[in-house]
Amino acid sequence: MRFSHSLPLILLSSPVFGARIEDFKARCEALSKGIEVKGYNGISVNLAQYITKNTTLDPTVEGINTTCTSWIPMPPIPVNLCRLALHVPTSNSSEIVLETWLPEDWSGRFVSTGNGGLGGCIQYPDLAFAASYGFATVGNNNGHNGTSGSAFLHQPEVLEDYAWRALYAGAVVGKDITKQFYGKAHKKSYYFGCSSGGRQGWKAAQFNPELFDGIVAGAPAFELPGLFAHYARFSVNFGTGTDIKVSIEKWTAVQQETLRQCDHLDGATDGIVEDTRRCKPDLSKLLCGSHGAPAVCLSPKELSLVEQVFKPWVVDGQIIYSGIAHSGDEVIHVQNLVGEFIQGPTTWASEWPRYVVHEDVNWDLSQFTPQEALLWKQQNPYNINTWEGDLSKFRDRGAKIIHWHGEADQYIDITQSDRYYEHVSRSMRASPQDLDSFYRYFRVGGLQHCWGGAGANSFGQSGFSMTPGDDPEENLLMRIVAWVEGGEAPETVRGTKFVNDDKAQGVVLTRKHCKYPATNVYRGKGNGTDEAGWHCVHT
Ligand SMILES: *[C@@H]1O[C@H](CO)[C@@H](O)[C@H](O)[C@H]1NC(C)=O
Ligand SMILES: *[C@@H]1O[C@H](CO)[C@@H](O)[C@H](O)[C@H]1NC(C)=O
Ligand SMILES: *[C@@H]1O[C@H](CO)[C@@H](O)[C@H](O)[C@H]1NC(C)=O
Ligand SMILES: *[C@@H]1O[C@H](CO)[C@@H](O)[C@H](O)[C@H]1NC(C)=O
Ligand SMILES: *[C@@H]1O[C@H](CO)[C@@H](O)[C@H](O)[C@H]1NC(C)=O
């Protein structure tokens, strides 16, 4: 099923079409005179501008913080649209910067995008992705600018925006403006996001179930303080940078041994572990001096440090983190956790206690203990843990949610998503068949954090990755629309791996990803590249 968002042909061919563009442009520019939205006093308009397809925004002119532009590209504007930038106060001492992109050729749908990490950054590629399908699209800066948690220091309202309110306010104001601008309300409202954005999607499903009719939530940062504690423990145990206690050479041996024991379990020896739940390698084979140990081997102490990170971390009977998944992608995982490429995890591990838990800028990781981890988790400001298991309000109003997570995620392990699904199942006393009516979860083999990785990693999940096509079969944004509006729920999600993750360079493989709790098994010929050889199996 395809979703047309084109203007009826009669309009395109009509002589008044040119006049309509002028009218649209004029209505857009008139918004600069100001906007009022009930419940939000003091909204100010920064910019109201008609922008034509293919324009590229200039971040230096737009005043976008450089810590954002370092990781967020500015894509060309996909369709003619009205771009509106606003300041929306969310309390006496907080505000969001909101962008609203209103396509000239509107599909009648509304969508909100989310954020990543501790940001602070409007995700322009996601706005462009959604606007290309004619959604009235919003994105905001999550209540602060840049990627640092320093904005939270002694600013509880800014922290509350980050925990839930920025997304809420952006959606409420965005919907109201959409209605004012087009003269009628949206038909259905949607959300998609990954990482922190995945958590934001779940936050809405749990606490503001009225906000969206359909949600796509990827690699959610559930129990965020516990995740940061996991990063802190990893830094303390293994060190940071390139000078780490278990060398990358030794982690390479761990990865090779993992693939040796697990890669074939799914029926295809292709470097992709299709079900990390079934991969339980015996790493004692790497112990120096043991029978058949490789030249690069682990000492007993190294082995015990390494084995520990794959197990759930429990303090005083409480799970702080579910443990790293055995993905066969251990080297990248470790390089990211120790901050060899980007500072993310090591920075967040100290920023959270500094600016939120202790409000002490001198706090550092040498003060970290298991009791600290427990404190972070229990403090749970504004319920940022996002761990409610009862979704009955969301279900009962007919809303739908697609949850997805990469099995090779190097920042947030899929074990957290598995545990959350089971938590919902227990809380609602619902079997997977029961949950299927509104909540479906897909585990994606060989997908890293949100995008990337050796697996079939592109499926219309984000503006940061290539989109294989518009068919709901292989496009999650179109899928959630098909489910909400046409009852076409996803049985599988078809992913594509492009050469160098670039669509222009061609396709490496396509593969359908299975709905939890099924596992992907290959019964075809060769190394797993035959899509039809894969089957979702209940074990
Ligand atoms: C937009 O840019 C692309 C690539 O540069 C070009 O092929 C296309 O014709 C342009 N479209 C418009 C409407 O200018
Ligand atoms: C964020 O940056 C925008 C654009 O430069 C600015 O208008 C806004 O006041 C900033 N917000 C905060 C909370 O500093
Ligand atoms: C702060 O906000 C409250 C409502 O949340 C309001 O009653 C109060 O007057 C505000 N204070 C200032 C100084 O604006
Ligand atoms: C970007 O944001 C960070 C964090 O708020 C801030 O320290 C920095 O000054 C900002 N840079 C610019 C150019 O506004
Ligand atoms: C799988 O086998 C095909 C055909 O032999 C080959 O072209 C392809 O490179 C192989 N792919 C991988 C990932 O090994």
XYZ file of C-alpha atoms and ligand atoms in Angstrom:
609
model
C 0.000 0.000 0.000
C 1.310 3.413 -0.896
C 0.320 6.697 0.582
C -0.160 9.451 -1.863
C 0.510 12.908 -0.611
C 0.329 14.735 -3.900
C -2.124 17.463 -4.563
C -5.063 16.325 -6.614
C -4.070 16.595 -10.274
C -6.764 19.102 -10.945
C -5.000 21.608 -8.727
C -1.630 21.052 -10.341
C -2.996 21.648 -13.802
C -5.290 24.461 -12.834
C -4.434 28.036 -13.788
C -4.889 29.161 -10.182
C -1.930 27.035 -9.030
C 0.563 29.887 -9.257
C -1.767 32.054 -7.264
C -2.011 29.314 -4.653
C 1.751 29.320 -4.161
C 1.662 33.088 -3.661
C -1.154 32.636 -1.199
C 0.729 29.910 0.705
C 3.856 32.059 0.833
C 1.902 35.062 2.075
C 0.138 33.019 4.767
C 3.508 31.639 5.853
C 5.167 35.020 6.097
C 2.163 36.430 7.958
C 3.024 34.090 10.833
C 5.980 36.341 11.638
C 3.473 38.781 13.156
C 3.056 36.382 16.039
C 1.281 33.262 17.184
C -0.921 32.479 20.121
C -1.439 29.039 21.523
C -3.672 28.409 24.496
C -1.724 27.410 27.605
C 1.563 28.789 26.286
C 2.085 32.449 27.028
C 4.860 34.464 25.496
C 5.553 32.506 22.321
C 7.787 34.520 20.032
C 8.431 33.913 16.357
C 12.055 33.903 15.249
C 11.459 33.155 11.647
C 8.562 32.502 9.283
C 9.874 31.790 5.853
C 8.652 30.127 2.681
C 11.424 27.808 1.489
C 11.477 26.051 -1.832
C 12.524 22.497 -2.479
C 16.295 21.851 -2.638
C 17.318 24.849 -0.539
C 20.020 24.005 2.005
C 19.831 25.809 5.323
C 22.939 27.643 6.404
C 23.677 26.774 10.047
C 25.941 29.773 10.587
C 23.156 32.126 9.576
C 20.537 30.189 11.520
C 22.431 30.476 14.813
C 22.557 26.720 15.305
C 25.017 25.727 18.022
C 28.255 24.332 16.587
C 28.215 21.373 18.957
C 25.060 20.378 17.080
C 26.289 21.005 13.553
C 29.350 18.842 14.269
C 27.146 15.748 14.143
C 23.941 16.928 12.502
C 24.123 17.515 8.759
C 21.877 20.089 7.105
C 19.947 18.243 4.409
C 18.345 19.981 1.423
C 14.737 20.979 2.056
C 12.779 18.126 0.428
C 9.572 19.931 -0.570
C 8.262 23.475 -0.716
C 7.338 24.378 2.825
C 6.749 27.057 5.409
C 9.514 27.019 8.002
C 8.652 28.465 11.345
C 11.107 28.855 14.229
C 9.684 29.800 17.607
C 10.635 30.300 21.202
C 8.101 28.618 23.441
C 8.376 29.200 27.204
C 7.721 26.009 29.145
C 7.993 27.590 32.612
C 9.328 30.774 34.231
C 12.872 29.590 33.740
C 12.830 27.370 30.683
C 11.932 27.443 27.016
C 12.204 25.361 23.907
C 13.305 26.460 20.458
C 10.766 24.841 18.174
C 10.909 24.335 14.413
C 7.695 23.664 12.554
C 7.918 22.652 8.908
C 4.586 22.960 7.126
C 4.622 21.453 3.643
C 2.739 23.231 0.901
C 1.490 19.816 -0.184
C 0.193 18.618 3.191
C -0.779 14.989 3.762
C -3.068 15.925 6.656
C -0.732 14.182 9.116
C 1.319 15.558 11.973
C 4.629 14.170 13.218
C 7.094 15.058 15.947
C 10.767 14.123 15.828
C 12.983 13.609 18.887
C 16.531 14.146 20.138
C 19.716 12.218 20.895
C 22.155 11.852 23.810
C 21.979 14.748 26.262
C 21.065 17.109 23.375
C 19.947 19.926 22.863
C 19.917 19.661 19.010
C 17.109 19.896 16.475
C 17.547 16.840 14.248
C 17.140 18.473 10.833
C 17.599 15.262 8.830
C 14.580 13.784 10.646
C 12.507 16.897 9.913
C 13.486 16.648 6.253
C 12.711 12.917 6.140
C 9.199 13.410 7.516
C 8.462 16.572 5.533
C 9.351 14.687 2.340
C 6.196 12.610 2.959
C 4.063 15.695 3.481
C 3.797 15.524 7.284
C 3.479 18.789 9.193
C 6.673 18.205 11.159
C 8.090 19.555 14.398
C 11.400 19.216 16.200
C 12.780 21.139 19.135
C 15.992 21.636 21.081
C 14.798 19.673 24.109
C 14.988 22.766 26.299
C 18.679 23.551 25.939
C 21.307 24.078 23.262
C 24.264 21.857 22.492
C 25.096 18.366 23.679
C 26.284 19.041 27.226
C 24.429 18.299 30.452
C 25.851 21.474 32.022
C 22.567 23.173 31.104
C 20.868 21.164 33.899
C 23.003 22.549 36.733
C 20.630 24.228 39.227
C 17.994 24.369 36.462
C 15.271 21.900 37.430
C 12.891 23.264 34.789
C 15.463 22.673 32.047
C 15.911 19.123 33.318
C 12.158 18.604 33.341
C 12.000 19.740 29.720
C 14.656 17.168 28.891
C 12.886 14.374 30.791
C 9.521 14.822 29.073
C 8.122 18.333 28.754
C 9.993 19.627 25.709
C 8.578 16.876 23.513
C 5.129 17.363 24.993
C 5.100 21.146 24.531
C 6.522 20.879 21.020
C 3.783 18.470 19.982
C 0.937 20.413 21.596
C 2.067 23.757 20.163
C 2.945 22.192 16.810
C -0.493 20.634 16.429
C -2.202 23.911 17.294
C -0.140 25.841 14.759
C -0.795 23.186 12.130
C -4.524 23.660 12.654
C -4.294 27.453 12.577
C -2.180 27.403 9.452
C -4.093 24.931 7.299
C -7.490 25.848 8.706
C -8.194 22.300 9.848
C -6.769 19.863 12.353
C -4.453 17.009 11.466
C -6.041 13.606 10.880
C -3.495 11.503 12.756
C -0.419 12.321 14.794
C 2.842 10.422 14.873
C 6.218 10.346 16.531
C 9.524 8.769 15.584
C 12.919 8.911 17.260
C 15.938 6.865 18.294
C 18.164 6.633 21.380
C 17.134 9.512 23.669
C 14.464 9.950 21.030
C 13.414 6.322 21.518
C 13.027 7.046 25.219
C 10.992 10.165 24.436
C 8.640 8.068 22.328
C 8.151 5.635 25.179
C 7.700 8.498 27.619
C 4.790 9.717 25.535
C 3.281 6.217 25.287
C 3.552 5.769 29.073
C 2.573 9.229 30.355
C 0.920 11.204 27.556
C -0.912 8.451 25.710
C -3.254 10.998 24.094
C -0.403 12.730 22.272
C 0.302 10.368 19.349
C -1.713 7.821 17.376
C 1.428 6.061 16.219
C 4.950 5.915 17.616
C 8.187 4.479 16.219
C 10.728 4.194 19.029
C 14.245 2.927 18.289
C 17.065 1.891 20.633
C 15.361 3.597 23.582
C 17.512 4.972 26.386
C 15.386 3.292 29.064
C 16.611 3.827 32.644
C 18.959 6.559 31.489
C 20.745 7.051 34.850
C 21.434 3.286 34.994
C 22.822 3.458 31.456
C 25.138 6.294 32.514
C 26.182 4.252 35.557
C 27.075 1.380 33.226
C 29.290 3.782 31.251
C 30.845 4.989 34.495
C 31.598 1.458 35.681
C 33.089 0.571 32.296
C 35.390 3.627 32.391
C 36.457 2.893 35.941
C 37.118 -0.807 35.257
C 38.726 -0.527 31.836
C 40.082 3.023 31.630
C 39.498 5.560 28.861
C 41.066 6.479 25.532
C 43.607 4.113 23.980
C 45.396 3.238 27.232
C 42.926 0.633 28.464
C 43.293 -2.308 30.812
C 42.197 -4.994 28.359
C 43.800 -4.056 25.047
C 41.886 -3.784 21.772
C 44.009 -6.688 20.559
C 42.523 -8.820 23.338
C 38.999 -7.567 22.663
C 39.582 -8.577 19.042
C 40.278 -12.103 20.318
C 37.022 -11.941 22.307
C 35.144 -10.892 19.187
C 36.700 -13.623 17.032
C 35.954 -16.289 19.620
C 32.370 -15.033 19.921
C 31.865 -15.217 16.152
C 33.546 -18.645 16.037
C 31.069 -19.984 18.574
C 27.961 -18.026 17.542
C 27.978 -16.826 13.929
C 26.731 -20.138 12.500
C 23.951 -20.588 15.088
C 21.447 -18.759 12.845
C 22.332 -20.965 9.852
C 24.474 -18.368 8.017
C 28.153 -17.695 8.607
C 28.154 -14.078 7.505
C 29.625 -12.104 10.411
C 26.136 -11.196 11.663
C 24.800 -12.694 14.888
C 21.051 -12.777 14.163
C 20.033 -13.593 17.702
C 22.235 -12.353 20.507
C 19.977 -14.145 23.013
C 21.255 -17.490 21.724
C 24.911 -16.421 21.750
C 26.484 -17.494 25.051
C 30.139 -18.046 24.195
C 32.484 -19.840 26.555
C 35.254 -17.227 26.743
C 37.397 -19.335 29.073
C 38.779 -20.785 25.834
C 40.795 -17.554 25.657
C 42.493 -18.136 29.030
C 46.274 -18.097 28.665
C 47.669 -21.587 29.116
C 44.351 -23.350 28.486
C 44.188 -26.038 25.828
C 44.067 -24.450 22.380
C 44.300 -20.861 23.669
C 45.197 -18.339 20.950
C 48.487 -16.399 20.991
C 46.612 -13.307 22.195
C 45.057 -14.669 25.368
C 43.447 -13.357 28.567
C 44.780 -13.579 32.115
C 42.314 -14.851 34.751
C 41.796 -11.280 35.932
C 41.132 -9.997 32.406
C 38.753 -12.851 31.725
C 36.734 -12.102 34.825
C 36.574 -8.360 34.011
C 35.425 -9.151 30.476
C 32.866 -11.775 31.474
C 31.345 -9.389 34.016
C 30.249 -6.802 31.422
C 28.044 -9.313 29.622
C 26.073 -10.117 32.764
C 23.256 -8.066 34.271
C 24.642 -5.632 36.831
C 22.742 -5.908 40.088
C 23.271 -3.760 43.206
C 21.299 -4.537 46.368
C 18.882 -6.640 44.387
C 18.211 -3.921 41.782
C 19.216 -4.233 38.155
C 21.298 -1.203 37.207
C 21.945 -2.395 33.640
C 21.043 -5.565 31.723
C 24.571 -6.211 30.435
C 26.273 -5.999 27.049
C 24.923 -8.313 24.337
C 27.249 -10.857 22.698
C 26.968 -9.309 19.239
C 30.233 -10.251 17.543
C 30.819 -6.488 17.336
C 32.701 -6.204 20.644
C 35.640 -4.157 19.348
C 33.537 -1.229 18.104
C 31.486 -1.444 21.267
C 34.507 -1.127 23.540
C 36.139 1.589 21.436
C 32.982 3.639 21.821
C 32.543 3.000 25.530
C 36.099 4.058 26.356
C 35.701 7.158 24.202
C 38.271 6.282 21.587
C 36.223 7.803 18.764
C 33.774 10.106 20.447
C 33.593 11.311 24.017
C 29.877 10.555 24.437
C 29.707 7.740 27.015
C 32.710 8.854 29.064
C 31.402 12.432 29.132
C 27.839 11.464 30.062
C 29.180 9.186 32.821
C 30.597 12.199 34.647
C 28.170 14.913 33.515
C 25.086 13.222 34.921
C 26.416 13.056 38.530
C 28.077 16.464 38.211
C 25.142 18.458 36.931
C 22.162 16.398 38.054
C 22.752 13.900 40.863
C 25.176 15.880 43.070
C 25.078 19.358 41.497
C 28.803 19.524 42.147
C 31.031 20.549 39.246
C 34.060 19.017 40.964
C 32.589 15.535 41.156
C 34.653 13.029 39.194
C 34.639 9.359 38.339
C 37.151 8.450 41.067
C 34.167 8.874 43.424
C 32.119 6.266 41.588
C 30.909 3.187 43.514
C 28.101 0.638 43.111
C 26.140 2.546 45.769
C 26.485 5.654 43.576
C 24.936 3.725 40.708
C 22.011 2.774 42.894
C 21.577 6.392 43.976
C 21.501 7.604 40.352
C 18.896 5.074 39.444
C 16.716 5.739 42.471
C 16.903 9.512 42.140
C 15.069 9.206 38.823
C 14.314 12.927 38.302
C 10.959 13.573 36.614
C 10.682 9.834 36.168
C 13.320 9.860 33.471
C 13.704 6.080 33.885
C 10.723 5.741 31.532
C 10.013 2.239 32.790
C 6.235 2.075 33.331
C 4.994 -1.335 32.267
C 1.270 -0.597 32.090
C 0.373 0.731 28.642
C -3.348 0.125 28.897
C -4.311 3.785 28.379
C -2.264 3.911 25.203
C -3.701 0.608 24.013
C -7.289 1.463 24.898
C -7.357 4.591 22.779
C -6.246 2.552 19.785
C -2.713 3.922 19.462
C 0.120 1.756 18.078
C 3.811 1.542 18.827
C 6.681 -0.033 16.905
C 9.777 -0.628 19.009
C 13.048 -1.601 17.330
C 16.611 -2.098 18.494
C 19.916 -3.071 16.850
C 21.513 -6.226 18.204
C 24.977 -4.763 17.594
C 24.120 -1.471 19.329
C 27.374 -0.173 20.789
C 25.820 2.414 23.151
C 22.558 1.003 24.455
C 22.367 -2.757 24.588
C 19.402 -4.594 23.174
C 19.232 -6.471 26.472
C 17.528 -3.351 27.896
C 14.785 -3.485 25.247
C 14.281 -7.231 25.758
C 13.887 -6.656 29.481
C 11.436 -3.779 28.938
C 9.244 -5.859 26.625
C 9.106 -8.622 29.227
C 8.313 -6.027 31.892
C 5.309 -4.799 29.878
C 4.215 -8.353 29.238
C 4.305 -9.136 32.970
C 2.789 -5.807 34.080
C -0.159 -6.137 31.723
C -0.405 -9.916 32.078
C -0.310 -9.965 28.293
C 1.252 -12.575 26.018
C 3.127 -11.483 22.887
C -0.048 -12.333 20.928
C -2.014 -9.950 23.171
C 0.581 -7.204 22.841
C 0.609 -7.613 19.062
C -2.654 -5.675 18.882
C -0.826 -2.418 19.696
C 2.855 -3.053 20.518
C 5.347 -4.832 18.262
C 9.053 -5.107 18.901
C 11.692 -5.915 16.261
C 15.243 -7.052 17.012
C 17.550 -6.080 14.138
C 20.582 -8.309 13.608
C 23.855 -6.533 12.809
C 22.431 -3.026 13.360
C 24.535 -0.660 15.452
C 23.136 2.315 17.373
C 20.168 3.681 15.384
C 21.909 3.130 12.037
C 25.070 1.529 10.609
C 26.531 -1.946 11.075
C 26.996 -5.028 8.895
C 23.335 -6.086 8.996
C 20.369 -4.975 6.890
C 20.443 -1.642 8.676
C 18.241 0.703 6.597
C 14.464 0.492 6.905
C 13.115 4.025 6.817
C 13.773 4.545 10.516
C 15.488 7.941 10.398
C 16.650 10.850 8.307
C 20.235 9.978 9.247
C 20.234 6.727 7.287
C 19.389 5.892 3.687
C 15.762 5.026 2.946
C 15.352 1.897 0.800
C 11.871 2.883 -0.459
C 8.421 4.122 0.483
C 6.712 0.749 0.839
C 5.671 0.110 4.471
C 7.362 -3.268 4.114
C 10.727 -1.514 4.233
C 9.925 1.887 5.724
C 8.970 2.221 9.394
C 7.522 5.711 9.070
C 5.209 4.550 6.282
C 4.540 1.350 8.263
C 3.248 3.116 11.338
C 0.917 5.133 9.075
C -0.289 1.917 7.422
C -0.902 0.296 10.810
C -2.702 3.278 12.362
C -4.755 4.232 9.312
C -5.160 0.931 7.507
C -4.769 -1.723 10.206
C -1.748 -3.149 8.402
C 0.424 -4.253 11.306
C 4.020 -5.284 10.633
C 4.878 -8.993 10.736
C 8.479 -8.327 9.705
C 10.620 -5.300 8.906
C 12.617 -5.565 5.714
C 16.049 -3.994 5.968
C 18.638 -3.237 3.291
C 22.401 -3.102 3.658
C 23.844 -0.718 1.081
C 27.471 -0.776 -0.069
C 29.286 1.539 2.375
C 25.781 2.429 3.640
C 25.326 4.509 0.497
C 22.268 3.816 -1.628
C 24.003 5.109 -4.759
C 26.662 2.391 -4.486
C 24.206 -0.509 -4.591
C 22.802 -3.212 -2.331
C 24.832 -5.768 -0.351
C 21.866 -7.675 1.039
C 18.263 -7.422 2.146
C 16.847 -9.310 5.107
C 13.569 -9.377 6.994
C 13.838 -8.774 10.728
C 11.640 -10.751 13.074
C 9.041 -9.703 15.560
C 9.881 -10.509 19.173
C 10.151 -13.156 20.489
C 10.854 -14.986 17.191
C 14.398 -15.671 16.059
C 15.752 -15.361 12.507
C 16.995 -18.652 11.041
C 18.552 -19.284 7.617
C 17.645 -22.344 5.604
C 18.793 -21.077 2.226
C 21.947 -21.677 0.221
C 25.333 -20.085 0.816
C 26.151 -17.318 3.225
C 22.798 -15.758 4.021
C 22.423 -13.297 1.153
C 19.255 -15.000 -0.141
C 16.435 -13.085 1.548
C 13.928 -15.876 0.981
C 16.139 -18.297 2.896
C 15.387 -16.556 6.216
C 12.520 -17.573 8.490
C 11.163 -16.210 11.732
C 11.065 -19.171 14.075
C 9.658 -19.572 17.574
C 12.049 -21.617 19.637
C 17.086 19.331 -6.703
O 18.443 18.923 -6.726
C 18.626 17.687 -7.393
C 20.054 17.261 -7.202
O 20.927 18.353 -7.255
C 18.234 17.863 -8.858
O 18.377 16.635 -9.514
C 16.788 18.320 -8.935
O 16.435 18.591 -10.263
C 16.563 19.557 -8.110
N 15.129 19.815 -8.045
C 14.628 21.041 -8.093
C 13.134 21.153 -8.002
O 15.315 22.028 -8.213
C 19.407 28.339 21.986
O 19.884 28.885 20.779
C 18.925 29.711 20.128
C 19.478 30.062 18.764
O 20.753 30.596 18.870
C 18.639 30.919 21.029
O 17.717 31.758 20.409
C 18.083 30.393 22.344
O 17.870 31.472 23.230
C 19.039 29.409 22.985
N 18.390 28.807 24.123
C 18.978 28.699 25.300
C 18.194 28.025 26.373
O 20.101 29.107 25.520
C 6.001 31.485 37.675
O 5.005 30.624 37.217
C 3.883 30.520 38.050
C 2.950 29.502 37.420
O 3.631 28.304 37.150
C 3.229 31.847 38.216
O 2.142 31.736 39.107
C 4.225 32.861 38.732
O 3.648 34.136 38.758
C 5.462 32.890 37.860
N 6.470 33.756 38.451
C 7.082 34.717 37.764
C 8.115 35.489 38.526
O 6.851 34.931 36.589
C 26.857 25.953 22.312
O 26.232 25.379 23.442
C 27.108 25.153 24.505
C 26.332 24.444 25.581
O 25.205 25.165 25.948
C 27.682 26.492 24.977
O 28.617 26.267 26.008
C 28.371 27.181 23.819
O 28.778 28.469 24.209
C 27.431 27.311 22.638
N 28.145 27.848 21.495
C 27.680 28.870 20.777
C 28.532 29.306 19.632
O 26.601 29.405 21.038
C 28.048 -14.254 -0.024
O 28.138 -15.060 -1.169
C 27.980 -14.341 -2.385
C 27.910 -15.350 -3.514
O 28.888 -16.325 -3.348
C 29.132 -13.353 -2.502
O 29.004 -12.610 -3.693
C 29.103 -12.391 -1.316
O 30.216 -11.536 -1.336
C 29.096 -13.151 0.006
N 28.786 -12.208 1.055
C 29.378 -12.228 2.240
C 28.897 -11.187 3.215
O 30.246 -13.013 2.555
